Short mmCIF file of C-alpha atoms in Angstrom, two decimals:
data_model
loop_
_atom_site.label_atom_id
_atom_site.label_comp_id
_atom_site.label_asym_id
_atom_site.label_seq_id
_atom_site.Cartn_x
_atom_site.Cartn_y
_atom_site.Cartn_z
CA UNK A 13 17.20 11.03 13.69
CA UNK A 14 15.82 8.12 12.55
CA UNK A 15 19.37 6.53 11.51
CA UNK A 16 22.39 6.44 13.45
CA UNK A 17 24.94 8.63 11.43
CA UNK A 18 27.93 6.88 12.36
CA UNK A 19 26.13 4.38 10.63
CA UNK A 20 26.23 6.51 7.09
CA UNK A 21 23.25 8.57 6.36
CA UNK A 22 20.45 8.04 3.79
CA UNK A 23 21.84 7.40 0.26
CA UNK A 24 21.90 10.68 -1.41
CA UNK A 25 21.80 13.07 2.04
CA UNK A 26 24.76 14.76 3.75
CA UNK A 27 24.68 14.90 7.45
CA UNK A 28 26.32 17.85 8.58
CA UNK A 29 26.02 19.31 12.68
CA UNK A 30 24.59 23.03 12.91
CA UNK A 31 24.94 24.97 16.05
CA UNK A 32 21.51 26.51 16.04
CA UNK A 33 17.83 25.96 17.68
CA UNK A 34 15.42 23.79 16.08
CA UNK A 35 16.71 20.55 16.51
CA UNK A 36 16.94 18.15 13.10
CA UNK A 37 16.24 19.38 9.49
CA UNK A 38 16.35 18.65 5.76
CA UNK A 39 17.62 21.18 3.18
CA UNK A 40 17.16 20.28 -0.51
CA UNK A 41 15.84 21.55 -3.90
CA UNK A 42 12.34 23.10 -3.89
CA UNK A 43 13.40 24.94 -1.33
CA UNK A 44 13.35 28.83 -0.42
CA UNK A 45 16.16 29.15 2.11
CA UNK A 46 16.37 32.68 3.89
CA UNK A 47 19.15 33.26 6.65
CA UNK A 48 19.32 36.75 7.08
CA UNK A 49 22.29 37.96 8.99
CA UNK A 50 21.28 40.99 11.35
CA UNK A 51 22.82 42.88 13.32
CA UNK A 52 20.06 42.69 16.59
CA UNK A 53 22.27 45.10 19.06
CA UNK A 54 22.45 47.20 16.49
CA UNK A 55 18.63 47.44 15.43
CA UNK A 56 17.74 47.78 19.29
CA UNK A 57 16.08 44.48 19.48
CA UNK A 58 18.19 41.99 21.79
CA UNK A 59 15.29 39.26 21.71
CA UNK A 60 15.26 36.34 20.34
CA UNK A 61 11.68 35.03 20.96
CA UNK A 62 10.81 39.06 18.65
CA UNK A 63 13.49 37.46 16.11
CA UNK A 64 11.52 34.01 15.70
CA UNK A 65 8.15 35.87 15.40
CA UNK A 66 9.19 38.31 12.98
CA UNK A 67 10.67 35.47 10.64
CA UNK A 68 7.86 33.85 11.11
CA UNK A 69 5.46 36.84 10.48
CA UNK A 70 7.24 37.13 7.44
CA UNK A 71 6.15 34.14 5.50
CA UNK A 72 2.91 34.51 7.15
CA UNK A 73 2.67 37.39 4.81
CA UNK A 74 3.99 35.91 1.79
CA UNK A 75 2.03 32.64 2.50
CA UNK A 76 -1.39 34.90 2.52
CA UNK A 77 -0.69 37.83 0.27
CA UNK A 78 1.58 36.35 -2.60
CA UNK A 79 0.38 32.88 -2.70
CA UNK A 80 -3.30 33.51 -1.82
CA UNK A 81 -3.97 31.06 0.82
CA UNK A 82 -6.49 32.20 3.36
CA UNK A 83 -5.40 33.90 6.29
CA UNK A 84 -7.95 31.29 8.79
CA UNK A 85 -5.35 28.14 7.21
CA UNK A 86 -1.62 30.02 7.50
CA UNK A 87 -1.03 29.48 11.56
CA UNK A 88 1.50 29.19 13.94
CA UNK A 89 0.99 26.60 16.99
CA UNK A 90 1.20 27.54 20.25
CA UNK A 91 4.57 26.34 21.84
CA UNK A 92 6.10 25.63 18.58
CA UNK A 93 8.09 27.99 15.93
CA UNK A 94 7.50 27.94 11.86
CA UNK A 95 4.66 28.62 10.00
CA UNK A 96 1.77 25.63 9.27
CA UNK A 97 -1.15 25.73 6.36
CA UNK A 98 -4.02 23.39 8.59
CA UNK A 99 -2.06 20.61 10.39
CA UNK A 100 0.97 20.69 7.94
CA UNK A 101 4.46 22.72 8.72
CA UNK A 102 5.47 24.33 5.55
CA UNK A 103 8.01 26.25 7.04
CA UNK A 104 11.14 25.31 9.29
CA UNK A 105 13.25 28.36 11.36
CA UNK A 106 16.42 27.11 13.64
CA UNK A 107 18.44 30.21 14.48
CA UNK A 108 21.50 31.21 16.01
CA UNK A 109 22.68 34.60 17.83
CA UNK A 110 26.39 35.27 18.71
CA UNK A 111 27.33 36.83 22.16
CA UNK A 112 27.26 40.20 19.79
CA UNK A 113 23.81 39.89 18.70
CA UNK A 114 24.44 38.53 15.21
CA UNK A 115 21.95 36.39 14.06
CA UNK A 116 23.02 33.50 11.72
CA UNK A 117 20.73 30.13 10.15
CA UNK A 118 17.07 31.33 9.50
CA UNK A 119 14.27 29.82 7.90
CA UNK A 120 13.01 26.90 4.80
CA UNK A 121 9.77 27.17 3.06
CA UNK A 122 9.11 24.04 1.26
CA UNK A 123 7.43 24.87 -1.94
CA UNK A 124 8.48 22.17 -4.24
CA UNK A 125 10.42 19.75 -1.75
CA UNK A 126 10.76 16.13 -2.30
CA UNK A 127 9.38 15.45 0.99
CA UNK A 128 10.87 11.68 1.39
CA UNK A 129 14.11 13.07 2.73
CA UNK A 130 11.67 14.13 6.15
CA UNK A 131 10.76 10.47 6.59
CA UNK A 132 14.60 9.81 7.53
CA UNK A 133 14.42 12.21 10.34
CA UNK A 134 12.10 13.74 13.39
CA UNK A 135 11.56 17.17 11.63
CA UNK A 136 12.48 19.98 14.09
CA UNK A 137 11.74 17.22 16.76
CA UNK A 138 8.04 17.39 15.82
CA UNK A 139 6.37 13.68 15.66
CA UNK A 140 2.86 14.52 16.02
CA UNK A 141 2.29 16.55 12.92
CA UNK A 142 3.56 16.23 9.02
CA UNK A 143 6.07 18.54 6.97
CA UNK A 144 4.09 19.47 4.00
CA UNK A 145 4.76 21.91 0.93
CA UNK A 146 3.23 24.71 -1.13
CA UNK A 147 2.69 22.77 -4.13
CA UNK A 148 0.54 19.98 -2.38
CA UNK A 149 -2.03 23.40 -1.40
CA UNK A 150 -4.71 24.18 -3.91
CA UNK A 151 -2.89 27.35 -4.59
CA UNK A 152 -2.50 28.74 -8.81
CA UNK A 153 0.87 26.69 -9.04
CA UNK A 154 2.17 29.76 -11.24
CA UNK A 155 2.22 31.89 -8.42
CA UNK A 156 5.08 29.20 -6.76
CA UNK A 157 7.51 30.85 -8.84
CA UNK A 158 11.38 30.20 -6.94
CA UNK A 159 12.67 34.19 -7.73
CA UNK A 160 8.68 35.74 -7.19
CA UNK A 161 8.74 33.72 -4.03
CA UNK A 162 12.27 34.76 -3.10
CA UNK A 163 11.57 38.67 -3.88
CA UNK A 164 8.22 38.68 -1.76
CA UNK A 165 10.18 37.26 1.08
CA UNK A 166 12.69 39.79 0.85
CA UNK A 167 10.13 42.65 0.38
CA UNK A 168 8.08 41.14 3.72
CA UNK A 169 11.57 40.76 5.63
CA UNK A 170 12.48 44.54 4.52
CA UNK A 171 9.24 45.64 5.95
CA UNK A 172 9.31 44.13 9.49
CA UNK A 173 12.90 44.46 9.94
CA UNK A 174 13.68 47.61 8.49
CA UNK A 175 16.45 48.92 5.90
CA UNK A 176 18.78 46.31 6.22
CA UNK A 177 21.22 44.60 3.18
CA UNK A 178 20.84 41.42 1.90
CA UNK A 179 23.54 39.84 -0.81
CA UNK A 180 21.79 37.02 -2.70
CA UNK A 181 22.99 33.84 -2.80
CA UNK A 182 23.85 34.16 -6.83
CA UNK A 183 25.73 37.25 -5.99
CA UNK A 184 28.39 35.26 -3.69
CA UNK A 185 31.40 33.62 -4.80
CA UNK A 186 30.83 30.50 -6.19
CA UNK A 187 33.18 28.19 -3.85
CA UNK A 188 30.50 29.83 -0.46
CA UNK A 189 27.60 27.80 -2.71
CA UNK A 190 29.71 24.22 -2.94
#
């Protein structure tokens, strides 16, 4: 953090404490927030380093076959977890398992972010490298759609993890989205 939070935060933030990985983050419009819960005991997969790569695999695929960015720019960097177009991390993951495997948190694609929020903060406790977003790429901004986005993800998350069932956020009760 670049603020002290007893302090008050950043004038229009919320500071709340998550018990996940991944250190500091920023959640905000523009947006596409995934956290899938799974059941890893269940699916015969009690690893979490599989779990991070196969989230991250996952936008990976969206990144290169939805949005059309070239497969040499869409990277991961050795040591570190998310996804990164050049020298820029697009995409955030912090997770959390449960003693019975249950995985909770997941992962934040900025497509349209406001990106001033990040400047408040150590993102993910990465200094040496920027947060950027989709819509900064020279990508056809049509294909940045929130709901194609979000229904690509799902479709590359259904193929790496299996049959599995996801409830969209719209389909929840209203007072779980306040």
């Amino acid at each position: 953090l670049l603020f002290a939070p007893q302090r008050g935060v950043p004038a229009g933030a919320d500071f709340f404490r998550a018990d996940r990985g991944g250190e500091v983050t920023y959640h905000g419009p523009g947006q596409l927030v995934c956290y899938p819960i799974l059941n890893l005991k269940r699916m015969k997969r009690m690893d979490l380093h599989w779990h991070l790569r196969t989230l991250e695999e996952a936008v990976m695929r969206l990144l290169v076959e939805d949005v059309e960015i070239s497969s040499r720019r869409v990277l991961r960097k050795e040591g570190m977890t998310g996804v990164w177009v050049d020298d820029s991390k697009v995409c955030a993951i912090g997770i959390r398992v449960s003693r019975g495997w249950i995985t909770s948190h997941g992962l934040a694609l900025n497509v349209t972010t406001d990106l001033q929020p990040f400047q408040s903060i150590v993102p993910c406790g990465i200094s040496d490298f920027p947060v950027g977003r989709l819509c900064d790429l020279d990508v056809d901004q049509a294909l940045l759609d929130q709901e194609r986005l979000r229904a690509a993800l799902l479709r590359h998350l259904g193929d790496l993890f299996g049959p599995w069932t996801l409830t969209y956020a719209a389909q929840l009760p209203s007072q779980l989205l306040e």
